[in-house]
PDB file of C-alpha atoms in Angstrom:
ATOM      1  CA  UNK A   1     -16.125  17.189 -35.000  1.00 82.00           C
ATOM      2  CA  UNK A   2     -14.860  14.249 -37.024  1.00 91.00           C
ATOM      3  CA  UNK A   3     -11.116  13.764 -37.096  1.00 97.00           C
ATOM      4  CA  UNK A   4      -8.863  10.940 -38.257  1.00 98.00           C
ATOM      5  CA  UNK A   5      -5.911   9.466 -36.392  1.00 98.00           C
ATOM      6  CA  UNK A   6      -2.927   9.635 -38.721  1.00 98.00           C
ATOM      7  CA  UNK A   7       0.720   8.691 -38.900  1.00 98.00           C
ATOM      8  CA  UNK A   8       3.442   9.577 -41.376  1.00 98.00           C
ATOM      9  CA  UNK A   9       7.203   9.430 -41.662  1.00 98.00           C
ATOM     10  CA  UNK A  10       9.281  12.254 -40.277  1.00 98.00           C
ATOM     11  CA  UNK A  11      12.908  12.996 -41.045  1.00 96.00           C
ATOM     12  CA  UNK A  12      15.001   9.825 -40.904  1.00 96.00           C
ATOM     13  CA  UNK A  13      11.952   7.527 -40.968  1.00 97.00           C
ATOM     14  CA  UNK A  14      10.622   8.294 -37.472  1.00 97.00           C
ATOM     15  CA  UNK A  15       6.859   7.703 -37.226  1.00 98.00           C
ATOM     16  CA  UNK A  16       4.953  10.852 -36.277  1.00 98.00           C
ATOM     17  CA  UNK A  17       1.342  10.578 -35.097  1.00 98.00           C
ATOM     18  CA  UNK A  18      -1.474  13.045 -34.909  1.00 98.00           C
ATOM     19  CA  UNK A  19      -4.866  14.014 -36.298  1.00 98.00           C
ATOM     20  CA  UNK A  20      -6.311  15.052 -39.638  1.00 98.00           C
ATOM     21  CA  UNK A  21      -9.307  17.366 -39.551  1.00 98.00           C
ATOM     22  CA  UNK A  22     -11.152  17.489 -42.891  1.00 98.00           C
ATOM     23  CA  UNK A  23     -12.356  20.817 -44.187  1.00 98.00           C
ATOM     24  CA  UNK A  24     -16.039  21.143 -43.378  1.00 97.00           C
ATOM     25  CA  UNK A  25     -18.501  21.416 -46.278  1.00 93.00           C
ATOM     26  CA  UNK A  26     -15.732  21.139 -48.873  1.00 94.00           C
ATOM     27  CA  UNK A  27     -16.778  19.555 -52.188  1.00 93.00           C
ATOM     28  CA  UNK A  28     -13.403  19.943 -53.919  1.00 96.00           C
ATOM     29  CA  UNK A  29      -9.799  19.742 -52.644  1.00 98.00           C
ATOM     30  CA  UNK A  30      -9.328  22.479 -50.061  1.00 98.00           C
ATOM     31  CA  UNK A  31      -6.337  24.278 -48.511  1.00 98.00           C
ATOM     32  CA  UNK A  32      -4.526  22.672 -45.594  1.00 98.00           C
ATOM     33  CA  UNK A  33      -2.804  24.020 -42.482  1.00 98.00           C
ATOM     34  CA  UNK A  34       0.011  22.127 -40.725  1.00 99.00           C
ATOM     35  CA  UNK A  35       0.070  22.814 -36.967  1.00 98.00           C
ATOM     36  CA  UNK A  36       2.703  22.121 -34.303  1.00 98.00           C
ATOM     37  CA  UNK A  37       2.986  22.956 -30.609  1.00 98.00           C
ATOM     38  CA  UNK A  38       5.695  24.503 -28.483  1.00 97.00           C
ATOM     39  CA  UNK A  39       8.538  23.014 -26.471  1.00 96.00           C
ATOM     40  CA  UNK A  40       7.540  19.745 -24.723  1.00 97.00           C
ATOM     41  CA  UNK A  41       3.810  20.388 -25.316  1.00 98.00           C
ATOM     42  CA  UNK A  42       1.589  17.732 -26.879  1.00 98.00           C
ATOM     43  CA  UNK A  43      -1.275  18.148 -29.330  1.00 98.00           C
ATOM     44  CA  UNK A  44      -3.956  17.650 -26.662  1.00 98.00           C
ATOM     45  CA  UNK A  45      -2.901  20.965 -25.123  1.00 98.00           C
ATOM     46  CA  UNK A  46      -5.497  23.013 -27.055  1.00 97.00           C
ATOM     47  CA  UNK A  47      -4.285  22.380 -30.602  1.00 98.00           C
ATOM     48  CA  UNK A  48      -7.557  20.533 -31.158  1.00 98.00           C
ATOM     49  CA  UNK A  49      -9.431  23.749 -30.322  1.00 98.00           C
ATOM     50  CA  UNK A  50      -7.538  25.667 -32.984  1.00 98.00           C
ATOM     51  CA  UNK A  51      -7.896  22.857 -35.516  1.00 98.00           C
ATOM     52  CA  UNK A  52     -11.671  22.819 -35.077  1.00 98.00           C
ATOM     53  CA  UNK A  53     -11.888  26.559 -35.768  1.00 98.00           C
ATOM     54  CA  UNK A  54      -9.851  26.155 -38.941  1.00 98.00           C
ATOM     55  CA  UNK A  55     -11.726  23.065 -40.144  1.00 98.00           C
ATOM     56  CA  UNK A  56     -15.113  24.695 -39.580  1.00 98.00           C
ATOM     57  CA  UNK A  57     -13.959  27.522 -41.834  1.00 98.00           C
ATOM     58  CA  UNK A  58     -13.203  25.123 -44.694  1.00 98.00           C
ATOM     59  CA  UNK A  59      -9.534  24.340 -44.094  1.00 98.00           C
ATOM     60  CA  UNK A  60      -8.036  20.876 -43.804  1.00 98.00           C
ATOM     61  CA  UNK A  61      -5.744  20.587 -40.785  1.00 98.00           C
ATOM     62  CA  UNK A  62      -2.787  18.318 -39.964  1.00 98.00           C
ATOM     63  CA  UNK A  63      -1.867  18.280 -36.248  1.00 98.00           C
ATOM     64  CA  UNK A  64       0.806  16.018 -34.775  1.00 98.00           C
ATOM     65  CA  UNK A  65       3.164  15.507 -31.841  1.00 98.00           C
ATOM     66  CA  UNK A  66       6.823  16.307 -32.289  1.00 98.00           C
ATOM     67  CA  UNK A  67       9.224  13.378 -32.408  1.00 98.00           C
ATOM     68  CA  UNK A  68      10.150  12.087 -28.934  1.00 98.00           C
ATOM     69  CA  UNK A  69       6.940  13.496 -27.437  1.00 98.00           C
ATOM     70  CA  UNK A  70       3.343  12.395 -26.973  1.00 98.00           C
ATOM     71  CA  UNK A  71       2.126   9.762 -29.424  1.00 98.00           C
ATOM     72  CA  UNK A  72       5.020  10.110 -31.855  1.00 98.00           C
ATOM     73  CA  UNK A  73       8.019   7.787 -31.903  1.00 98.00           C
ATOM     74  CA  UNK A  74      11.616   8.802 -31.362  1.00 98.00           C
ATOM     75  CA  UNK A  75      14.458   8.424 -28.892  1.00 96.00           C
ATOM     76  CA  UNK A  76      15.585   9.662 -26.500  1.00 96.00           C
ATOM     77  CA  UNK A  77      12.180  10.537 -25.151  1.00 97.00           C
ATOM     78  CA  UNK A  78      11.575  14.134 -24.111  1.00 97.00           C
ATOM     79  CA  UNK A  79      14.366  15.505 -26.295  1.00 97.00           C
ATOM     80  CA  UNK A  80      13.584  18.711 -28.167  1.00 96.00           C
ATOM     81  CA  UNK A  81      15.682  18.979 -31.354  1.00 97.00           C
ATOM     82  CA  UNK A  82      14.755  22.146 -33.286  1.00 98.00           C
ATOM     83  CA  UNK A  83      16.512  21.111 -36.493  1.00 98.00           C
ATOM     84  CA  UNK A  84      14.729  17.771 -36.767  1.00 98.00           C
ATOM     85  CA  UNK A  85      11.443  19.362 -35.709  1.00 98.00           C
ATOM     86  CA  UNK A  86      11.420  21.908 -38.516  1.00 97.00           C
ATOM     87  CA  UNK A  87      12.452  19.206 -40.991  1.00 98.00           C
ATOM     88  CA  UNK A  88       9.528  17.121 -39.742  1.00 98.00           C
ATOM     89  CA  UNK A  89       7.186  20.025 -40.488  1.00 98.00           C
ATOM     90  CA  UNK A  90       8.353  19.883 -44.092  1.00 98.00           C
ATOM     91  CA  UNK A  91       7.556  16.155 -44.137  1.00 98.00           C
ATOM     92  CA  UNK A  92       4.116  16.966 -42.733  1.00 98.00           C
ATOM     93  CA  UNK A  93       3.598  19.374 -45.632  1.00 98.00           C
ATOM     94  CA  UNK A  94       4.461  16.571 -48.044  1.00 98.00           C
ATOM     95  CA  UNK A  95       2.029  14.275 -46.243  1.00 98.00           C
ATOM     96  CA  UNK A  96      -0.739  16.885 -46.494  1.00 98.00           C
ATOM     97  CA  UNK A  97      -0.121  17.507 -50.188  1.00 98.00           C
ATOM     98  CA  UNK A  98      -0.504  13.796 -50.906  1.00 98.00           C
ATOM     99  CA  UNK A  99      -3.981  13.592 -49.380  1.00 98.00           C
ATOM    100  CA  UNK A 100      -6.796  13.706 -51.951  1.00 98.00           C
ATOM    101  CA  UNK A 101      -8.784  16.173 -49.837  1.00 97.00           C
ATOM    102  CA  UNK A 102      -5.968  18.741 -50.027  1.00 98.00           C
ATOM    103  CA  UNK A 103      -5.188  21.335 -52.673  1.00 98.00           C
ATOM    104  CA  UNK A 104      -1.407  21.058 -52.563  1.00 98.00           C
ATOM    105  CA  UNK A 105      -0.938  24.540 -54.000  1.00 98.00           C
ATOM    106  CA  UNK A 106      -2.555  26.093 -50.897  1.00 98.00           C
ATOM    107  CA  UNK A 107      -0.586  25.109 -47.801  1.00 98.00           C
ATOM    108  CA  UNK A 108      -0.369  27.098 -44.578  1.00 98.00           C
ATOM    109  CA  UNK A 109       1.875  26.597 -41.559  1.00 99.00           C
ATOM    110  CA  UNK A 110       0.906  27.554 -37.993  1.00 98.00           C
ATOM    111  CA  UNK A 111       3.256  27.271 -35.049  1.00 98.00           C
ATOM    112  CA  UNK A 112       3.057  28.447 -31.464  1.00 98.00           C
ATOM    113  CA  UNK A 113       5.781  29.284 -28.949  1.00 97.00           C
ATOM    114  CA  UNK A 114       8.937  27.306 -29.839  1.00 97.00           C
ATOM    115  CA  UNK A 115       7.194  26.058 -32.986  1.00 98.00           C
ATOM    116  CA  UNK A 116       6.288  29.669 -33.770  1.00 98.00           C
ATOM    117  CA  UNK A 117       9.998  29.950 -34.506  1.00 98.00           C
ATOM    118  CA  UNK A 118       9.816  26.820 -36.650  1.00 98.00           C
ATOM    119  CA  UNK A 119       6.955  28.383 -38.612  1.00 98.00           C
ATOM    120  CA  UNK A 120       9.105  31.400 -39.445  1.00 98.00           C
ATOM    121  CA  UNK A 121      12.029  29.269 -40.556  1.00 98.00           C
ATOM    122  CA  UNK A 122       9.964  26.813 -42.620  1.00 98.00           C
ATOM    123  CA  UNK A 123       8.066  29.600 -44.372  1.00 98.00           C
ATOM    124  CA  UNK A 124      11.407  31.197 -45.272  1.00 98.00           C
ATOM    125  CA  UNK A 125      12.967  28.087 -46.816  1.00 98.00           C
ATOM    126  CA  UNK A 126      10.011  26.042 -48.118  1.00 98.00           C
ATOM    127  CA  UNK A 127       8.076  27.970 -50.728  1.00 98.00           C
ATOM    128  CA  UNK A 128       5.319  25.382 -50.831  1.00 98.00           C
ATOM    129  CA  UNK A 129       4.060  27.398 -47.856  1.00 98.00           C
ATOM    130  CA  UNK A 130       1.645  30.086 -49.063  1.00 98.00           C
ATOM    131  CA  UNK A 131       0.690  31.597 -45.693  1.00 98.00           C
ATOM    132  CA  UNK A 132       2.218  31.438 -42.212  1.00 98.00           C
ATOM    133  CA  UNK A 133       1.109  32.258 -38.668  1.00 98.00           C
ATOM    134  CA  UNK A 134       3.673  32.507 -35.846  1.00 98.00           C
ATOM    135  CA  UNK A 135       1.935  32.735 -32.464  1.00 98.00           C
ATOM    136  CA  UNK A 136       3.892  34.007 -29.418  1.00 98.00           C
ATOM    137  CA  UNK A 137       6.992  32.852 -31.296  1.00 98.00           C
ATOM    138  CA  UNK A 138      10.437  31.906 -30.028  1.00 97.00           C
ATOM    139  CA  UNK A 139      12.834  34.256 -31.842  1.00 98.00           C
ATOM    140  CA  UNK A 140      16.394  33.940 -30.581  1.00 97.00           C
ATOM    141  CA  UNK A 141      18.101  31.371 -28.384  1.00 93.00           C
ATOM    142  CA  UNK A 142      21.077  33.605 -27.682  1.00 89.00           C
ATOM    143  CA  UNK A 143      18.848  36.476 -26.510  1.00 87.00           C
ATOM    144  CA  UNK A 144      16.745  34.089 -24.418  1.00 80.00           C
ATOM    145  CA  UNK A 145      19.884  32.728 -22.741  1.00 72.00           C
ATOM    146  CA  UNK A 146      21.279  36.190 -22.082  1.00 66.00           C
ATOM    147  CA  UNK A 147      17.972  37.333 -20.638  1.00 64.00           C
ATOM    148  CA  UNK A 148      17.402  34.284 -18.450  1.00 61.00           C
ATOM    149  CA  UNK A 149      20.875  33.442 -17.096  1.00 60.00           C
ATOM    150  CA  UNK A 150      23.213  35.762 -15.218  1.00 57.00           C
ATOM    151  CA  UNK A 151      26.461  36.288 -17.166  1.00 64.00           C
ATOM    152  CA  UNK A 152      28.552  34.796 -14.352  1.00 59.00           C
ATOM    153  CA  UNK A 153      26.425  31.624 -14.461  1.00 62.00           C
ATOM    154  CA  UNK A 154      26.699  31.022 -18.207  1.00 59.00           C
ATOM    155  CA  UNK A 155      30.113  29.374 -17.973  1.00 66.00           C
ATOM    156  CA  UNK A 156      28.848  26.965 -15.298  1.00 63.00           C
ATOM    157  CA  UNK A 157      25.830  26.117 -17.451  1.00 66.00           C
ATOM    158  CA  UNK A 158      28.051  25.384 -20.443  1.00 73.00           C
ATOM    159  CA  UNK A 159      30.219  23.117 -18.305  1.00 78.00           C
ATOM    160  CA  UNK A 160      27.085  21.147 -17.446  1.00 78.00           C
ATOM    161  CA  UNK A 161      26.296  20.839 -21.148  1.00 76.00           C
ATOM    162  CA  UNK A 162      29.817  19.608 -21.854  1.00 79.00           C
ATOM    163  CA  UNK A 163      29.593  17.062 -19.025  1.00 81.00           C
ATOM    164  CA  UNK A 164      26.319  15.731 -20.393  1.00 80.00           C
ATOM    165  CA  UNK A 165      27.859  15.433 -23.856  1.00 83.00           C
ATOM    166  CA  UNK A 166      30.789  13.436 -22.481  1.00 86.00           C
ATOM    167  CA  UNK A 167      28.457  11.172 -20.513  1.00 79.00           C
ATOM    168  CA  UNK A 168      26.274  10.485 -23.555  1.00 81.00           C
ATOM    169  CA  UNK A 169      29.342   9.869 -25.719  1.00 88.00           C
ATOM    170  CA  UNK A 170      30.390   7.184 -23.232  1.00 87.00           C
ATOM    171  CA  UNK A 171      26.984   5.521 -23.444  1.00 89.00           C
ATOM    172  CA  UNK A 172      25.375   7.120 -20.418  1.00 87.00           C
ATOM    173  CA  UNK A 173      21.775   8.217 -20.109  1.00 89.00           C
ATOM    174  CA  UNK A 174      21.020  11.819 -21.054  1.00 89.00           C
ATOM    175  CA  UNK A 175      20.733  14.274 -18.201  1.00 88.00           C
ATOM    176  CA  UNK A 176      17.199  15.588 -17.683  1.00 92.00           C
ATOM    177  CA  UNK A 177      15.753  18.704 -16.139  1.00 86.00           C
ATOM    178  CA  UNK A 178      12.188  19.702 -15.219  1.00 90.00           C
ATOM    179  CA  UNK A 179      10.179  21.650 -17.762  1.00 93.00           C
ATOM    180  CA  UNK A 180       8.503  23.649 -14.977  1.00 93.00           C
ATOM    181  CA  UNK A 181       8.934  24.116 -11.238  1.00 91.00           C
ATOM    182  CA  UNK A 182       6.747  25.632  -8.502  1.00 92.00           C
ATOM    183  CA  UNK A 183       9.796  27.532  -7.237  1.00 87.00           C
ATOM    184  CA  UNK A 184      10.994  30.027  -9.880  1.00 80.00           C
ATOM    185  CA  UNK A 185      14.469  30.044  -8.331  1.00 79.00           C
ATOM    186  CA  UNK A 186      14.981  26.338  -9.101  1.00 82.00           C
ATOM    187  CA  UNK A 187      16.499  25.155 -12.407  1.00 79.00           C
ATOM    188  CA  UNK A 188      13.934  24.340 -15.101  1.00 85.00           C
ATOM    189  CA  UNK A 189      13.425  24.789 -18.814  1.00 86.00           C
ATOM    190  CA  UNK A 190      10.712  27.374 -18.052  1.00 88.00           C
ATOM    191  CA  UNK A 191      10.923  28.890 -14.595  1.00 84.00           C
ATOM    192  CA  UNK A 192       8.129  31.440 -15.064  1.00 87.00           C
ATOM    193  CA  UNK A 193       5.202  31.127 -12.670  1.00 92.00           C
ATOM    194  CA  UNK A 194       2.627  31.250 -15.467  1.00 93.00           C
ATOM    195  CA  UNK A 195       4.383  28.350 -17.199  1.00 93.00           C
ATOM    196  CA  UNK A 196       4.064  26.242 -14.037  1.00 95.00           C
ATOM    197  CA  UNK A 197       0.400  27.112 -13.651  1.00 96.00           C
ATOM    198  CA  UNK A 198      -0.522  26.493 -17.299  1.00 96.00           C
ATOM    199  CA  UNK A 199       1.335  23.231 -17.819  1.00 97.00           C
ATOM    200  CA  UNK A 200       0.189  21.806 -14.481  1.00 97.00           C
ATOM    201  CA  UNK A 201      -3.469  22.609 -15.075  1.00 97.00           C
ATOM    202  CA  UNK A 202      -3.537  21.714 -18.782  1.00 97.00           C
ATOM    203  CA  UNK A 203      -1.767  18.411 -18.244  1.00 97.00           C
ATOM    204  CA  UNK A 204      -4.200  17.453 -15.472  1.00 97.00           C
ATOM    205  CA  UNK A 205      -7.283  18.506 -17.435  1.00 97.00           C
ATOM    206  CA  UNK A 206      -6.419  17.499 -20.992  1.00 97.00           C
ATOM    207  CA  UNK A 207      -3.042  15.817 -21.492  1.00 97.00           C
ATOM    208  CA  UNK A 208      -2.134  13.099 -18.992  1.00 96.00           C
ATOM    209  CA  UNK A 209       0.612  11.928 -21.378  1.00 96.00           C
ATOM    210  CA  UNK A 210       2.560  15.178 -20.938  1.00 98.00           C
ATOM    211  CA  UNK A 211       5.713  14.740 -18.837  1.00 97.00           C
ATOM    212  CA  UNK A 212       7.463  17.325 -16.727  1.00 97.00           C
ATOM    213  CA  UNK A 213      10.944  16.554 -17.993  1.00 96.00           C
ATOM    214  CA  UNK A 214      13.162  17.375 -20.929  1.00 94.00           C
ATOM    215  CA  UNK A 215      16.752  16.459 -21.752  1.00 94.00           C
ATOM    216  CA  UNK A 216      19.408  18.964 -20.750  1.00 90.00           C
ATOM    217  CA  UNK A 217      20.657  18.946 -24.331  1.00 91.00           C
ATOM    218  CA  UNK A 218      17.284  20.369 -25.359  1.00 93.00           C
ATOM    219  CA  UNK A 219      18.149  23.529 -23.437  1.00 89.00           C
ATOM    220  CA  UNK A 220      21.576  23.662 -25.085  1.00 91.00           C
ATOM    221  CA  UNK A 221      20.065  23.313 -28.556  1.00 93.00           C
ATOM    222  CA  UNK A 222      17.404  25.926 -27.806  1.00 92.00           C
ATOM    223  CA  UNK A 223      20.122  28.384 -26.778  1.00 91.00           C
ATOM    224  CA  UNK A 224      21.734  27.906 -30.211  1.00 93.00           C
ATOM    225  CA  UNK A 225      18.531  28.242 -32.235  1.00 97.00           C
ATOM    226  CA  UNK A 226      17.942  31.509 -34.140  1.00 98.00           C
ATOM    227  CA  UNK A 227      14.756  31.180 -36.215  1.00 98.00           C
ATOM    228  CA  UNK A 228      14.183  34.937 -36.180  1.00 98.00           C
ATOM    229  CA  UNK A 229      17.252  35.351 -38.375  1.00 98.00           C
ATOM    230  CA  UNK A 230      15.224  33.882 -41.277  1.00 98.00           C
ATOM    231  CA  UNK A 231      12.325  36.324 -41.063  1.00 98.00           C
ATOM    232  CA  UNK A 232      13.407  38.656 -43.870  1.00 98.00           C
ATOM    233  CA  UNK A 233      13.348  35.679 -46.252  1.00 98.00           C
ATOM    234  CA  UNK A 234       9.680  34.795 -45.717  1.00 98.00           C
ATOM    235  CA  UNK A 235       8.409  37.360 -48.253  1.00 98.00           C
ATOM    236  CA  UNK A 236       6.475  37.119 -50.545  1.00 98.00           C
ATOM    237  CA  UNK A 237       4.681  34.536 -48.348  1.00 98.00           C
ATOM    238  CA  UNK A 238       2.141  36.443 -46.208  1.00 98.00           C
ATOM    239  CA  UNK A 239       3.126  36.497 -42.523  1.00 98.00           C
ATOM    240  CA  UNK A 240       0.928  37.008 -39.468  1.00 98.00           C
ATOM    241  CA  UNK A 241       2.588  37.311 -36.062  1.00 98.00           C
ATOM    242  CA  UNK A 242       0.460  37.061 -32.931  1.00 98.00           C
ATOM    243  CA  UNK A 243       2.289  38.357 -29.864  1.00 98.00           C
ATOM    244  CA  UNK A 244       1.426  38.973 -26.210  1.00 97.00           C
ATOM    245  CA  UNK A 245       2.409  42.228 -24.548  1.00 96.00           C
ATOM    246  CA  UNK A 246       3.132  40.617 -21.162  1.00 95.00           C
ATOM    247  CA  UNK A 247       4.932  37.549 -22.512  1.00 95.00           C
ATOM    248  CA  UNK A 248       7.896  36.548 -20.339  1.00 89.00           C
ATOM    249  CA  UNK A 249       8.417  33.101 -21.913  1.00 92.00           C
ATOM    250  CA  UNK A 250       8.941  34.318 -25.500  1.00 93.00           C
ATOM    251  CA  UNK A 251       9.579  38.004 -24.788  1.00 93.00           C
ATOM    252  CA  UNK A 252       7.399  40.501 -26.603  1.00 92.00           C
ATOM    253  CA  UNK A 253      10.285  42.803 -27.509  1.00 95.00           C
ATOM    254  CA  UNK A 254      12.164  40.039 -29.335  1.00 96.00           C
ATOM    255  CA  UNK A 255       9.127  39.442 -31.537  1.00 97.00           C
ATOM    256  CA  UNK A 256       8.719  43.156 -32.248  1.00 97.00           C
ATOM    257  CA  UNK A 257      12.374  43.463 -33.230  1.00 97.00           C
ATOM    258  CA  UNK A 258      12.065  40.480 -35.575  1.00 98.00           C
ATOM    259  CA  UNK A 259       8.880  41.838 -37.095  1.00 98.00           C
ATOM    260  CA  UNK A 260      10.721  45.014 -38.074  1.00 98.00           C
ATOM    261  CA  UNK A 261      13.092  42.847 -40.125  1.00 98.00           C
ATOM    262  CA  UNK A 262      10.254  41.060 -41.962  1.00 98.00           C
ATOM    263  CA  UNK A 263       9.266  42.260 -45.417  1.00 98.00           C
ATOM    264  CA  UNK A 264       5.796  42.777 -46.790  1.00 98.00           C
ATOM    265  CA  UNK A 265       3.243  41.308 -46.869  1.00 98.00           C
ATOM    266  CA  UNK A 266       3.197  41.138 -43.097  1.00 98.00           C
ATOM    267  CA  UNK A 267       0.808  41.805 -40.244  1.00 98.00           C
ATOM    268  CA  UNK A 268       1.140  41.793 -36.468  1.00 98.00           C
ATOM    269  CA  UNK A 269      -1.562  41.604 -33.814  1.00 97.00           C
ATOM    270  CA  UNK A 270      -0.862  42.288 -30.148  1.00 97.00           C
ATOM    271  CA  UNK A 271      -2.754  40.252 -27.552  1.00 94.00           C
ATOM    272  CA  UNK A 272      -3.049  41.775 -24.096  1.00 95.00           C
ATOM    273  CA  UNK A 273      -1.774  39.170 -21.649  1.00 95.00           C
ATOM    274  CA  UNK A 274       0.918  36.582 -21.116  1.00 95.00           C
ATOM    275  CA  UNK A 275       2.356  33.758 -23.164  1.00 96.00           C
ATOM    276  CA  UNK A 276      -0.301  31.207 -22.234  1.00 96.00           C
ATOM    277  CA  UNK A 277      -3.341  33.460 -22.628  1.00 96.00           C
ATOM    278  CA  UNK A 278      -3.416  32.469 -26.311  1.00 95.00           C
ATOM    279  CA  UNK A 279      -4.715  29.005 -25.351  1.00 95.00           C
ATOM    280  CA  UNK A 280      -7.918  29.913 -23.562  1.00 87.00           C
ATOM    281  CA  UNK A 281     -10.576  32.536 -22.964  1.00 84.00           C
ATOM    282  CA  UNK A 282     -10.643  35.801 -24.908  1.00 88.00           C
ATOM    283  CA  UNK A 283      -7.026  35.349 -25.972  1.00 94.00           C
ATOM    284  CA  UNK A 284      -7.858  32.106 -27.725  1.00 97.00           C
ATOM    285  CA  UNK A 285     -10.822  33.639 -29.533  1.00 96.00           C
ATOM    286  CA  UNK A 286      -8.705  36.558 -30.686  1.00 97.00           C
ATOM    287  CA  UNK A 287      -5.781  34.446 -31.876  1.00 98.00           C
ATOM    288  CA  UNK A 288      -7.842  31.676 -33.476  1.00 98.00           C
ATOM    289  CA  UNK A 289     -10.040  34.072 -35.426  1.00 98.00           C
ATOM    290  CA  UNK A 290      -7.081  36.159 -36.607  1.00 98.00           C
ATOM    291  CA  UNK A 291      -5.201  33.064 -37.781  1.00 98.00           C
ATOM    292  CA  UNK A 292      -8.321  31.638 -39.457  1.00 98.00           C
ATOM    293  CA  UNK A 293      -8.943  34.875 -41.327  1.00 98.00           C
ATOM    294  CA  UNK A 294      -5.301  35.103 -42.414  1.00 98.00           C
ATOM    295  CA  UNK A 295      -5.397  31.604 -43.876  1.00 98.00           C
ATOM    296  CA  UNK A 296      -8.737  32.144 -45.577  1.00 98.00           C
ATOM    297  CA  UNK A 297      -7.583  35.418 -47.083  1.00 98.00           C
ATOM    298  CA  UNK A 298      -4.387  33.987 -48.527  1.00 98.00           C
ATOM    299  CA  UNK A 299      -5.208  30.324 -49.190  1.00 98.00           C
ATOM    300  CA  UNK A 300      -8.799  30.430 -50.374  1.00 88.00           C
ATOM    301  CA  UNK A 301      -8.557  33.237 -52.932  1.00 66.00           C
TER     302      UNK A 301
END
C-alpha cells in the first residue's frame, strides 16, 4: 500500500516523523484517524498493519513516533513524557486537518496501551475529535504503581526519583532503566514475561530502531498520570474501548472501572488474551475490524 513519509511540528517545535496513508478509492476529502503507540514502542511495531486496514476502508491515517523515540526528534532520547505526548497528538490533529485529502470535520483518534490513555484524555478535551478508540488502555498511574510495587518499597523508589532529579538539576545524565527484562524479579519498566517476549521478538523482526531503555523519570511521570479521570468528559464523542481479559500490563479491571464512569455513546469489546495479543493473530483481526467499523460508523455518516 502506498504511504508517504511525513514530518510536522509537535509541541514546542519538536519535529515528529511518521507516515500518511491516503484513504483508498476516495474521490473527495475523507475522514482521518491519528494513531500513536504505547510506551517506548515505535510505529513499525504493527501500527502499519492497523493503518492499512483503516486506509483500505476509506480512512486517511496519520501515524508517527512519539517525541524522543524512533524517527522523531527530541531530547533526552528514550524519555516518555505523557503531557507532551498528548499535546503532540493535538498537533497531529491540526496537521491532518490541514491536508487537502482530509475532511477536517471528521477526525478520529486511536491509541494503544499508554497512548490508549492519551486517546481518552485528548477526546475529552479536544472536541475536534469525533470518534475515539482506546485499545488496552493505560488508565491510572497511581493504581499501576500500587499494584506493581510493594508498599514498603514505594518510599525507596521515590528516593531514587528524587536522586535522579537532583542529578539532572546539577547537569548530570538522566538515569535509565530497561523497558523489559528476561527475569521478572529485576527492575524494569515492564517486568511481565509477555512484555519481554513481545518486545524482543517484534524488535528483532520489525523494529531494529527500538531500544530497550527508558529514562527513570518516565516511570515517575507514568505513576503520576491519570488519563482515566477524564473519561466522563468524552461524551458526546463516541468511545470504543478494546480490552483484554488477561491483561497484566494495563490491567483489565482498571479499564472496566473506567468504562463504568464513561457516558454514552460508548461501547466496550473484550478480547480473550493478554496485552500484546492485540498486535497479531486473531486478536489483531478482532481489534482492527472493531476499530475500523467504529470509525466508519461515526466518521463516514
